[in-house]
């Protein structure tokens, strides 16, 4: 699919400012969209929007279809009369700089339960009908997800493979009884999704009117502890008791000497193929209702993937196994048409991965903080780019640009200064300028780089469960007119200006 030259900022909604401990789909999100559009950007890139589980990673969610209830706007619920100020009186004192996911879990979900009780008490016929229609429209995944979450509540949050056997093994009579016994809890979880979808789609519509396209993210694998796996065990490589037969990860690499053990179940691609990849078609359709463009994470997994024994403690002992390849994309396109996909093609890859990417006509990714380690041969150097690519100063998994510059050796810093013809005193914007001036059709920078922040603002360190992972937030005052004007100027200079706003 052809893209037009544009620029954008990577910022997950949880990082937005606001008084309720985490970024929300509320006034600050609308202000962010307006600020970004007025800066001349045409793209807002986010991470997966699903409900996060242990470790708080948006790449490990309870559902590949559901939205994260933490993002539901308290301010919007106040405006609708679904919350009163007294419903928020027990709000903890939250940091404006970091998300405390533990405190959010214990407080925010109770607030949403209050909103549900208020809805039951005051909702008129129109609202009740809208909720019912939402449940019918999303029923293919929502019914199982809401039941899954209700059973998780019943089992004190434990993963599904630790539930009572009749629920773990999905015994029919037990599930029928659970739907009756847990009806209110199921309704509450469905209601949270109703709020999320209604608020997010309204924000997306506002962004689109401002000339912004939202780039979303589809992780190739889903979380083991998810309604996707529990409700569709036949689609995943599981033992009869539900334990992992094999699991996903990557071998030793730049990030880890023992590789990364992700713990995600692997797909039974033969089963998916026989169904015409129906589950994947539904997943793609669902995500593309929430975003305009999709970054397909770990694209190489469609060519080949690292298969690790289910009981392994590290990712060292694994093997490469062929993925579904071109057939997958042919079937997806037959069902949904040409799709706006960016291939995440990073790392040490088999040449066949690039062949598959090019055969499908998908743009790949270029990362500038990877560009200066081995001088002229490095394909991440801008003079090696092609227009059909997307350049990033860095991603959520990397150092910030300033953090990278402070961490690497003298030789790498020196080559970067020579290549960029800059003294390095404003290194974050030096890389932004290199990205924006390149031939790549899209140029994207994390907001941390736009604000020239160091690794104290890093979003994630792969392979770790660090206390700071996924927690960074921006303060509202950082989104100044000065920074906005600087972005607007560089968008104008390098013909990336969004003129719709």
Tab-separated table of C-alpha atoms in Angstrom:
chain	number	residue	atom	x	y	z
A	1	UNK	CA	0.000	0.000	0.000
A	2	UNK	CA	1.429	3.397	-0.958
A	3	UNK	CA	2.130	5.868	1.849
A	4	UNK	CA	2.666	9.609	1.453
A	5	UNK	CA	5.661	11.398	2.940
A	6	UNK	CA	4.920	12.293	6.553
A	7	UNK	CA	6.362	12.456	10.055
A	8	UNK	CA	5.170	11.465	13.475
A	9	UNK	CA	5.835	10.885	17.139
A	10	UNK	CA	5.874	7.627	19.078
A	11	UNK	CA	3.996	8.030	22.362
A	12	UNK	CA	1.901	5.380	24.050
A	13	UNK	CA	-1.329	6.737	25.583
A	14	UNK	CA	-0.292	5.596	29.067
A	15	UNK	CA	2.499	8.202	28.878
A	16	UNK	CA	0.140	11.136	28.418
A	17	UNK	CA	-0.143	13.695	31.235
A	18	UNK	CA	-3.177	13.952	33.496
A	19	UNK	CA	-4.264	13.807	37.130
A	20	UNK	CA	-5.398	10.164	37.376
A	21	UNK	CA	-2.071	8.338	37.546
A	22	UNK	CA	-1.911	7.155	33.930
A	23	UNK	CA	-2.529	8.629	30.506
A	24	UNK	CA	-6.188	8.379	29.522
A	25	UNK	CA	-8.458	8.844	26.509
A	26	UNK	CA	-9.570	12.183	27.897
A	27	UNK	CA	-8.910	15.916	27.584
A	28	UNK	CA	-5.125	15.467	27.637
A	29	UNK	CA	-5.316	12.997	24.749
A	30	UNK	CA	-7.298	15.479	22.667
A	31	UNK	CA	-4.843	18.237	23.599
A	32	UNK	CA	-1.967	15.973	22.515
A	33	UNK	CA	-3.596	15.278	19.139
A	34	UNK	CA	-4.132	19.007	18.598
A	35	UNK	CA	-0.540	19.823	19.620
A	36	UNK	CA	0.863	17.173	17.286
A	37	UNK	CA	-1.276	18.245	14.329
A	38	UNK	CA	-0.394	21.911	14.847
A	39	UNK	CA	3.282	20.899	14.828
A	40	UNK	CA	2.712	19.680	11.275
A	41	UNK	CA	2.971	15.959	12.015
A	42	UNK	CA	0.702	13.519	10.241
A	43	UNK	CA	1.381	10.390	12.306
A	44	UNK	CA	0.884	9.312	15.914
A	45	UNK	CA	2.428	5.942	16.679
A	46	UNK	CA	1.344	3.922	19.714
A	47	UNK	CA	2.024	0.510	21.247
A	48	UNK	CA	-0.609	-2.269	21.518
A	49	UNK	CA	-3.799	-1.050	23.212
A	50	UNK	CA	-4.763	-4.273	24.999
A	51	UNK	CA	-5.345	-4.913	28.721
A	52	UNK	CA	-1.936	-5.526	30.247
A	53	UNK	CA	-1.138	-8.392	32.593
A	54	UNK	CA	1.741	-9.182	34.962
A	55	UNK	CA	4.756	-7.050	34.079
A	56	UNK	CA	2.554	-4.298	32.576
A	57	UNK	CA	3.843	-4.868	29.047
A	58	UNK	CA	1.469	-3.904	26.231
A	59	UNK	CA	3.002	-6.858	24.387
A	60	UNK	CA	1.568	-9.295	26.954
A	61	UNK	CA	-2.181	-8.705	27.110
A	62	UNK	CA	-5.203	-10.629	28.343
A	63	UNK	CA	-6.702	-10.303	24.869
A	64	UNK	CA	-5.582	-9.485	21.328
A	65	UNK	CA	-8.964	-7.835	20.742
A	66	UNK	CA	-9.833	-6.003	23.960
A	67	UNK	CA	-8.825	-2.493	25.012
A	68	UNK	CA	-7.003	-1.500	28.183
A	69	UNK	CA	-9.552	-0.277	30.772
A	70	UNK	CA	-6.788	1.722	32.493
A	71	UNK	CA	-7.052	4.137	29.548
A	72	UNK	CA	-10.740	4.910	30.091
A	73	UNK	CA	-11.094	8.599	30.904
A	74	UNK	CA	-12.329	9.492	34.383
A	75	UNK	CA	-12.924	13.061	33.181
A	76	UNK	CA	-15.234	11.824	30.437
A	77	UNK	CA	-17.138	9.669	32.914
A	78	UNK	CA	-17.574	12.701	35.159
A	79	UNK	CA	-18.934	14.690	32.227
A	80	UNK	CA	-21.387	11.902	31.381
A	81	UNK	CA	-22.617	11.651	34.950
A	82	UNK	CA	-21.348	8.087	35.256
A	83	UNK	CA	-19.018	9.225	38.034
A	84	UNK	CA	-19.330	11.916	40.681
A	85	UNK	CA	-16.497	13.677	42.471
A	86	UNK	CA	-17.215	11.546	45.540
A	87	UNK	CA	-16.477	8.432	43.459
A	88	UNK	CA	-12.911	9.710	43.081
A	89	UNK	CA	-12.277	10.821	46.663
A	90	UNK	CA	-10.173	7.753	47.456
A	91	UNK	CA	-7.739	8.447	44.591
A	92	UNK	CA	-4.127	7.850	45.689
A	93	UNK	CA	-1.489	10.536	45.322
A	94	UNK	CA	-0.030	9.699	41.918
A	95	UNK	CA	3.319	10.721	40.455
A	96	UNK	CA	3.078	12.920	37.360
A	97	UNK	CA	6.259	11.283	36.008
A	98	UNK	CA	5.666	7.535	36.406
A	99	UNK	CA	2.744	5.132	36.184
A	100	UNK	CA	2.316	3.086	39.353
A	101	UNK	CA	0.536	0.126	37.777
A	102	UNK	CA	-0.044	-1.558	41.130
A	103	UNK	CA	-1.878	1.467	42.497
A	104	UNK	CA	-3.781	1.876	39.217
A	105	UNK	CA	-4.919	-1.746	39.352
A	106	UNK	CA	-6.269	-1.445	42.874
A	107	UNK	CA	-7.941	1.951	42.357
A	108	UNK	CA	-8.944	2.433	38.719
A	109	UNK	CA	-10.826	-0.834	38.293
A	110	UNK	CA	-12.903	-0.061	41.390
A	111	UNK	CA	-13.708	3.338	39.898
A	112	UNK	CA	-14.888	1.676	36.690
A	113	UNK	CA	-17.047	-0.687	38.747
A	114	UNK	CA	-18.674	2.384	40.328
A	115	UNK	CA	-19.267	3.774	36.851
A	116	UNK	CA	-20.981	0.513	35.889
A	117	UNK	CA	-23.266	0.603	38.948
A	118	UNK	CA	-24.123	4.215	38.174
A	119	UNK	CA	-24.835	3.273	34.561
A	120	UNK	CA	-27.238	0.551	35.671
A	121	UNK	CA	-29.007	3.077	37.866
A	122	UNK	CA	-29.287	6.048	35.483
A	123	UNK	CA	-28.872	4.864	31.894
A	124	UNK	CA	-31.707	5.667	29.556
A	125	UNK	CA	-33.063	3.516	26.773
A	126	UNK	CA	-30.682	4.943	24.158
A	127	UNK	CA	-27.571	4.196	26.253
A	128	UNK	CA	-28.786	0.732	27.190
A	129	UNK	CA	-29.463	-0.031	23.520
A	130	UNK	CA	-25.991	1.261	22.528
A	131	UNK	CA	-24.341	-1.013	25.112
A	132	UNK	CA	-26.404	-3.984	23.913
A	133	UNK	CA	-25.507	-3.292	20.289
A	134	UNK	CA	-21.824	-3.045	21.182
A	135	UNK	CA	-21.969	-6.445	22.858
A	136	UNK	CA	-23.647	-7.948	19.801
A	137	UNK	CA	-21.175	-6.363	17.360
A	138	UNK	CA	-18.126	-7.491	19.339
A	139	UNK	CA	-19.586	-10.776	20.538
A	140	UNK	CA	-17.186	-12.968	18.567
A	141	UNK	CA	-14.432	-12.144	21.064
A	142	UNK	CA	-16.129	-10.154	23.831
A	143	UNK	CA	-18.267	-12.945	25.293
A	144	UNK	CA	-15.267	-15.202	25.856
A	145	UNK	CA	-13.085	-12.352	27.074
A	146	UNK	CA	-15.628	-11.149	29.649
A	147	UNK	CA	-16.112	-14.713	30.917
A	148	UNK	CA	-12.333	-15.196	31.042
A	149	UNK	CA	-11.890	-12.049	33.128
A	150	UNK	CA	-14.777	-13.018	35.436
A	151	UNK	CA	-13.210	-16.427	36.041
A	152	UNK	CA	-9.856	-14.758	36.608
A	153	UNK	CA	-11.516	-12.590	39.269
A	154	UNK	CA	-13.059	-15.724	40.783
A	155	UNK	CA	-9.574	-17.260	41.027
A	156	UNK	CA	-7.941	-14.175	42.612
A	157	UNK	CA	-6.234	-13.159	39.370
A	158	UNK	CA	-4.321	-16.406	38.881
A	159	UNK	CA	-3.447	-17.493	35.305
A	160	UNK	CA	-5.991	-19.776	33.662
A	161	UNK	CA	-3.805	-22.891	33.849
A	162	UNK	CA	-4.017	-22.611	37.675
A	163	UNK	CA	-7.832	-22.485	37.722
A	164	UNK	CA	-10.152	-25.268	38.844
A	165	UNK	CA	-9.972	-28.144	36.373
A	166	UNK	CA	-13.515	-27.716	35.051
A	167	UNK	CA	-12.768	-24.110	34.063
A	168	UNK	CA	-9.215	-24.732	32.936
A	169	UNK	CA	-10.372	-27.497	30.593
A	170	UNK	CA	-13.498	-25.572	29.543
A	171	UNK	CA	-16.037	-28.184	30.572
A	172	UNK	CA	-19.294	-27.187	28.906
A	173	UNK	CA	-21.652	-27.501	31.892
A	174	UNK	CA	-19.231	-25.640	34.164
A	175	UNK	CA	-19.010	-22.721	31.731
A	176	UNK	CA	-22.785	-22.547	31.355
A	177	UNK	CA	-23.132	-22.369	35.130
A	178	UNK	CA	-20.330	-19.806	35.371
A	179	UNK	CA	-22.063	-17.511	32.877
A	180	UNK	CA	-25.145	-17.564	35.087
A	181	UNK	CA	-23.357	-17.261	38.432
A	182	UNK	CA	-20.930	-14.569	37.252
A	183	UNK	CA	-23.404	-12.605	35.138
A	184	UNK	CA	-22.841	-9.264	36.876
A	185	UNK	CA	-19.053	-9.573	36.778
A	186	UNK	CA	-19.227	-10.494	33.091
A	187	UNK	CA	-21.397	-7.424	32.482
A	188	UNK	CA	-18.872	-5.202	34.272
A	189	UNK	CA	-16.000	-6.375	32.111
A	190	UNK	CA	-18.075	-5.968	28.962
A	191	UNK	CA	-19.007	-2.465	30.109
A	192	UNK	CA	-15.331	-1.528	30.532
A	193	UNK	CA	-14.779	-2.531	26.914
A	194	UNK	CA	-17.804	-0.506	25.834
A	195	UNK	CA	-16.317	2.576	27.504
A	196	UNK	CA	-12.884	1.989	26.009
A	197	UNK	CA	-14.094	1.456	22.447
A	198	UNK	CA	-16.486	4.395	22.528
A	199	UNK	CA	-13.839	6.774	23.904
A	200	UNK	CA	-10.995	5.548	21.670
A	201	UNK	CA	-13.006	5.627	18.453
A	202	UNK	CA	-14.118	9.190	19.231
A	203	UNK	CA	-10.474	10.193	19.758
A	204	UNK	CA	-9.435	8.449	16.535
A	205	UNK	CA	-12.138	10.307	14.626
A	206	UNK	CA	-10.841	13.592	16.069
A	207	UNK	CA	-7.264	12.685	15.082
A	208	UNK	CA	-8.310	11.782	11.547
A	209	UNK	CA	-10.138	15.101	11.174
A	210	UNK	CA	-6.876	16.806	12.142
A	211	UNK	CA	-5.035	14.972	9.390
A	212	UNK	CA	-3.375	12.479	11.749
A	213	UNK	CA	-3.105	8.780	11.041
A	214	UNK	CA	-2.602	6.487	14.026
A	215	UNK	CA	0.023	3.765	13.658
A	216	UNK	CA	-0.877	0.818	15.845
A	217	UNK	CA	1.040	-2.325	16.725
A	218	UNK	CA	0.206	-6.021	16.377
A	219	UNK	CA	2.520	-8.374	18.290
A	220	UNK	CA	2.813	-11.587	16.299
A	221	UNK	CA	2.348	-13.695	19.434
A	222	UNK	CA	-0.315	-13.453	22.138
A	223	UNK	CA	0.099	-13.903	25.883
A	224	UNK	CA	-0.191	-17.404	27.317
A	225	UNK	CA	-2.497	-16.047	30.027
A	226	UNK	CA	-5.065	-14.645	27.628
A	227	UNK	CA	-8.619	-15.284	26.606
A	228	UNK	CA	-7.284	-15.951	23.092
A	229	UNK	CA	-5.387	-19.057	24.219
A	230	UNK	CA	-7.896	-20.200	26.835
A	231	UNK	CA	-10.850	-19.934	24.440
A	232	UNK	CA	-9.029	-21.343	21.378
A	233	UNK	CA	-6.552	-23.959	22.638
A	234	UNK	CA	-6.695	-25.810	19.325
A	235	UNK	CA	-4.942	-22.860	17.641
A	236	UNK	CA	-1.850	-23.063	19.861
A	237	UNK	CA	0.899	-25.596	20.571
A	238	UNK	CA	-0.289	-26.784	23.983
A	239	UNK	CA	-0.163	-30.104	25.786
A	240	UNK	CA	-3.502	-31.804	26.579
A	241	UNK	CA	-3.387	-30.355	30.110
A	242	UNK	CA	-2.954	-26.815	28.742
A	243	UNK	CA	0.758	-26.481	29.490
A	244	UNK	CA	3.152	-25.110	26.892
A	245	UNK	CA	4.427	-27.664	24.407
A	246	UNK	CA	6.823	-25.082	22.956
A	247	UNK	CA	7.180	-21.347	23.456
A	248	UNK	CA	8.328	-18.224	21.654
A	249	UNK	CA	11.467	-16.159	22.077
A	250	UNK	CA	14.646	-15.200	20.290
A	251	UNK	CA	18.158	-16.656	20.491
A	252	UNK	CA	21.100	-14.797	22.062
A	253	UNK	CA	21.458	-11.360	20.490
A	254	UNK	CA	22.382	-7.725	21.068
A	255	UNK	CA	20.024	-7.505	24.037
A	256	UNK	CA	20.790	-10.749	25.909
A	257	UNK	CA	23.526	-13.397	26.042
A	258	UNK	CA	20.940	-16.096	26.814
A	259	UNK	CA	18.370	-14.830	24.347
A	260	UNK	CA	14.883	-13.757	25.283
A	261	UNK	CA	12.392	-16.259	26.667
A	262	UNK	CA	9.028	-14.678	25.943
A	263	UNK	CA	6.785	-17.452	27.241
A	264	UNK	CA	4.171	-16.973	24.510
A	265	UNK	CA	2.602	-20.105	23.059
A	266	UNK	CA	3.376	-20.769	19.418
A	267	UNK	CA	0.719	-21.210	16.769
A	268	UNK	CA	-0.412	-24.412	15.152
A	269	UNK	CA	-0.081	-22.833	11.737
A	270	UNK	CA	-1.517	-25.887	10.013
A	271	UNK	CA	-4.759	-25.448	11.952
A	272	UNK	CA	-4.870	-21.739	11.122
A	273	UNK	CA	-4.253	-22.494	7.454
A	274	UNK	CA	-7.131	-24.976	7.259
A	275	UNK	CA	-9.491	-22.329	8.655
A	276	UNK	CA	-8.363	-19.734	6.124
A	277	UNK	CA	-6.584	-17.928	9.001
A	278	UNK	CA	-10.020	-16.888	10.276
A	279	UNK	CA	-8.788	-15.939	13.769
A	280	UNK	CA	-6.059	-13.757	12.254
A	281	UNK	CA	-8.492	-12.145	9.821
A	282	UNK	CA	-10.726	-11.234	12.761
A	283	UNK	CA	-7.730	-9.914	14.678
A	284	UNK	CA	-6.504	-7.743	11.815
A	285	UNK	CA	-9.983	-6.398	11.192
A	286	UNK	CA	-10.395	-5.549	14.874
A	287	UNK	CA	-7.080	-3.708	15.199
A	288	UNK	CA	-7.642	-1.795	11.963
A	289	UNK	CA	-10.932	-0.521	13.351
A	290	UNK	CA	-8.891	1.214	16.081
A	291	UNK	CA	-5.890	2.469	14.071
A	292	UNK	CA	-5.104	3.481	10.496
A	293	UNK	CA	-1.762	1.733	9.929
A	294	UNK	CA	-0.295	-1.356	11.596
A	295	UNK	CA	3.286	-2.074	12.583
A	296	UNK	CA	3.557	-5.865	12.450
A	297	UNK	CA	5.890	-6.722	15.309
A	298	UNK	CA	8.443	-9.541	14.847
A	299	UNK	CA	7.685	-9.801	11.147
A	300	UNK	CA	10.413	-12.407	10.776
A	301	UNK	CA	8.172	-14.861	12.661
A	302	UNK	CA	6.030	-15.187	9.542
A	303	UNK	CA	9.108	-16.450	7.697
A	304	UNK	CA	10.689	-18.455	10.511
A	305	UNK	CA	10.564	-18.344	14.307
A	306	UNK	CA	12.612	-19.554	17.245
A	307	UNK	CA	10.899	-22.567	18.844
A	308	UNK	CA	11.922	-23.251	22.441
A	309	UNK	CA	10.843	-26.212	24.604
A	310	UNK	CA	7.914	-25.316	26.827
A	311	UNK	CA	9.821	-26.076	30.051
A	312	UNK	CA	13.054	-24.267	29.091
A	313	UNK	CA	14.593	-21.725	31.487
A	314	UNK	CA	16.499	-19.780	28.819
A	315	UNK	CA	16.116	-19.254	25.086
A	316	UNK	CA	19.470	-20.806	24.187
A	317	UNK	CA	18.184	-24.279	23.331
A	318	UNK	CA	15.797	-23.710	20.452
A	319	UNK	CA	15.501	-24.163	16.714
A	320	UNK	CA	14.326	-22.163	13.716
A	321	UNK	CA	11.003	-23.389	12.324
A	322	UNK	CA	9.387	-22.178	9.074
A	323	UNK	CA	6.475	-19.765	9.484
A	324	UNK	CA	3.362	-19.577	7.289
A	325	UNK	CA	5.097	-17.306	4.777
A	326	UNK	CA	3.381	-15.737	1.805
A	327	UNK	CA	0.265	-17.896	2.118
A	328	UNK	CA	-0.682	-16.095	5.320
A	329	UNK	CA	-0.658	-12.678	3.691
A	330	UNK	CA	-2.404	-13.879	0.547
A	331	UNK	CA	-5.293	-15.228	2.602
A	332	UNK	CA	-5.456	-12.101	4.782
A	333	UNK	CA	-5.546	-9.896	1.674
A	334	UNK	CA	-8.219	-12.049	0.091
A	335	UNK	CA	-10.386	-11.443	3.153
A	336	UNK	CA	-9.577	-7.802	3.923
A	337	UNK	CA	-7.951	-6.300	0.842
A	338	UNK	CA	-4.633	-4.468	0.656
A	339	UNK	CA	-3.491	-3.616	4.169
A	340	UNK	CA	-1.480	-0.634	5.509
A	341	UNK	CA	1.324	-2.608	7.186
A	342	UNK	CA	4.836	-1.685	8.320
A	343	UNK	CA	7.102	-4.720	8.749
A	344	UNK	CA	9.214	-4.724	11.922
A	345	UNK	CA	12.257	-6.331	10.316
A	346	UNK	CA	14.952	-5.625	12.906
A	347	UNK	CA	17.696	-7.912	14.187
A	348	UNK	CA	19.905	-10.493	12.536
A	349	UNK	CA	17.584	-11.968	9.905
A	350	UNK	CA	17.666	-14.698	7.306
A	351	UNK	CA	17.774	-13.141	3.809
A	352	UNK	CA	14.455	-14.841	3.150
A	353	UNK	CA	12.779	-12.449	5.597
A	354	UNK	CA	13.728	-9.499	3.396
A	355	UNK	CA	12.634	-11.396	0.297
A	356	UNK	CA	9.211	-12.015	1.875
A	357	UNK	CA	8.924	-8.371	2.922
A	358	UNK	CA	9.807	-7.138	-0.566
A	359	UNK	CA	7.609	-9.703	-2.278
A	360	UNK	CA	4.695	-8.383	-0.234
A	361	UNK	CA	5.665	-4.763	-0.934
A	362	UNK	CA	5.897	-3.832	2.757
A	363	UNK	CA	8.116	-1.014	4.068
A	364	UNK	CA	10.718	-2.038	6.621
A	365	UNK	CA	12.217	-0.130	9.551
A	366	UNK	CA	15.460	1.847	9.903
A	367	UNK	CA	16.800	2.751	13.371
A	368	UNK	CA	19.262	5.622	13.603
A	369	UNK	CA	20.707	4.755	17.030
A	370	UNK	CA	21.891	1.495	15.380
A	371	UNK	CA	23.558	3.318	12.490
A	372	UNK	CA	26.980	4.383	13.732
A	373	UNK	CA	28.596	1.247	15.146
A	374	UNK	CA	30.337	-0.106	12.036
A	375	UNK	CA	30.587	2.921	9.792
A	376	UNK	CA	29.871	2.863	6.070
A	377	UNK	CA	28.578	-0.713	5.713
A	378	UNK	CA	25.720	-0.100	8.123
A	379	UNK	CA	22.340	-0.287	6.369
A	380	UNK	CA	20.827	2.001	8.994
A	381	UNK	CA	22.898	4.947	7.730
A	382	UNK	CA	20.579	7.317	5.830
A	383	UNK	CA	22.528	7.196	2.558
A	384	UNK	CA	21.555	3.519	2.328
A	385	UNK	CA	17.785	4.104	2.679
A	386	UNK	CA	15.121	3.611	0.049
A	387	UNK	CA	11.902	5.667	-0.035
A	388	UNK	CA	9.733	2.642	0.781
A	389	UNK	CA	10.913	2.499	4.401
A	390	UNK	CA	10.156	3.999	7.813
A	391	UNK	CA	12.986	5.623	9.760
A	392	UNK	CA	13.010	5.992	13.536
A	393	UNK	CA	15.549	7.747	15.720
A	394	UNK	CA	14.819	4.892	18.145
A	395	UNK	CA	11.943	2.795	19.420
A	396	UNK	CA	10.357	1.979	22.765
A	397	UNK	CA	12.900	-0.862	23.210
A	398	UNK	CA	16.015	1.279	22.684
A	399	UNK	CA	17.995	3.836	24.598
A	400	UNK	CA	16.738	7.328	24.040
A	401	UNK	CA	19.008	9.115	21.577
A	402	UNK	CA	20.681	11.053	24.375
A	403	UNK	CA	20.980	7.869	26.439
A	404	UNK	CA	22.576	6.062	23.499
A	405	UNK	CA	25.048	8.892	22.909
A	406	UNK	CA	26.103	8.905	26.548
A	407	UNK	CA	26.441	5.109	26.685
A	408	UNK	CA	28.401	4.224	23.536
A	409	UNK	CA	32.130	4.462	23.065
A	410	UNK	CA	34.175	7.375	21.806
A	411	UNK	CA	34.580	5.920	18.316
A	412	UNK	CA	30.853	5.547	17.731
A	413	UNK	CA	30.162	9.058	19.022
A	414	UNK	CA	32.911	10.473	16.852
A	415	UNK	CA	31.654	8.775	13.694
A	416	UNK	CA	28.109	10.019	14.418
A	417	UNK	CA	29.371	13.607	14.702
A	418	UNK	CA	31.388	13.306	11.491
A	419	UNK	CA	28.535	11.719	9.553
A	420	UNK	CA	25.934	14.213	10.772
A	421	UNK	CA	28.333	17.190	10.461
A	422	UNK	CA	27.288	18.277	13.950
A	423	UNK	CA	29.132	18.762	17.241
A	424	UNK	CA	26.792	16.466	19.179
A	425	UNK	CA	25.631	19.116	21.649
A	426	UNK	CA	22.051	18.660	20.433
A	427	UNK	CA	22.345	15.016	19.462
A	428	UNK	CA	18.645	14.161	19.810
A	429	UNK	CA	17.666	16.779	17.258
A	430	UNK	CA	20.686	15.938	15.116
A	431	UNK	CA	19.188	12.461	14.654
A	432	UNK	CA	15.689	13.880	14.187
A	433	UNK	CA	17.024	16.091	11.412
A	434	UNK	CA	18.772	13.113	9.793
A	435	UNK	CA	15.558	11.089	9.936
A	436	UNK	CA	13.307	13.866	8.637
A	437	UNK	CA	15.696	14.781	5.805
A	438	UNK	CA	16.031	11.170	4.621
A	439	UNK	CA	14.205	9.666	1.658
A	440	UNK	CA	12.158	7.358	3.916
A	441	UNK	CA	8.455	7.919	3.387
A	442	UNK	CA	7.752	8.077	7.145
A	443	UNK	CA	10.047	9.552	9.801
A	444	UNK	CA	9.174	8.910	13.463
A	445	UNK	CA	10.805	9.835	16.764
A	446	UNK	CA	9.817	8.906	20.310
A	447	UNK	CA	8.626	11.969	22.209
A	448	UNK	CA	11.561	11.445	24.565
A	449	UNK	CA	13.911	12.349	21.710
A	450	UNK	CA	11.883	15.395	20.732
A	451	UNK	CA	12.289	16.531	24.356
A	452	UNK	CA	16.036	15.617	24.400
A	453	UNK	CA	15.658	13.284	27.402
A	454	UNK	CA	18.142	10.693	28.598
A	455	UNK	CA	17.651	7.080	29.630
A	456	UNK	CA	15.769	8.130	32.740
A	457	UNK	CA	12.886	8.421	30.256
A	458	UNK	CA	13.500	5.105	28.478
A	459	UNK	CA	10.255	3.175	27.951
A	460	UNK	CA	11.471	-0.427	28.102
A	461	UNK	CA	14.574	-2.559	28.573
A	462	UNK	CA	13.867	-5.836	26.704
A	463	UNK	CA	14.178	-9.077	28.611
A	464	UNK	CA	13.680	-7.454	32.013
A	465	UNK	CA	10.842	-6.826	34.433
A	466	UNK	CA	12.357	-3.586	35.685
A	467	UNK	CA	10.288	-1.320	37.879
A	468	UNK	CA	10.596	1.505	35.344
A	469	UNK	CA	9.540	-0.457	32.259
A	470	UNK	CA	6.461	1.019	30.553
A	471	UNK	CA	5.999	3.652	33.264
A	472	UNK	CA	7.342	6.903	31.758
A	473	UNK	CA	4.962	9.860	31.525
A	474	UNK	CA	5.347	13.327	30.048
A	475	UNK	CA	4.319	16.465	31.899
A	476	UNK	CA	1.897	18.778	30.123
A	477	UNK	CA	4.243	21.749	30.361
A	478	UNK	CA	6.886	19.851	28.346
A	479	UNK	CA	4.629	20.094	25.285
A	480	UNK	CA	5.539	23.725	24.794
A	481	UNK	CA	4.951	26.081	21.905
A	482	UNK	CA	8.714	26.260	21.417
A	483	UNK	CA	9.063	22.508	20.852
A	484	UNK	CA	5.969	22.553	18.661
A	485	UNK	CA	7.394	25.346	16.510
A	486	UNK	CA	10.666	23.456	16.135
A	487	UNK	CA	8.810	20.389	14.878
A	488	UNK	CA	6.731	22.488	12.519
A	489	UNK	CA	9.849	24.062	11.022
A	490	UNK	CA	11.572	20.740	10.381
A	491	UNK	CA	8.372	19.328	8.880
A	492	UNK	CA	8.211	22.330	6.557
A	493	UNK	CA	11.874	22.113	5.574
A	494	UNK	CA	11.760	18.439	4.646
A	495	UNK	CA	8.309	18.327	3.012
A	496	UNK	CA	6.640	16.322	5.737
A	497	UNK	CA	4.138	19.008	6.745
A	498	UNK	CA	0.579	17.945	7.535
A	499	UNK	CA	-1.380	20.784	5.939
A	500	UNK	CA	-4.845	19.555	6.884
A	501	UNK	CA	-4.870	21.194	10.301
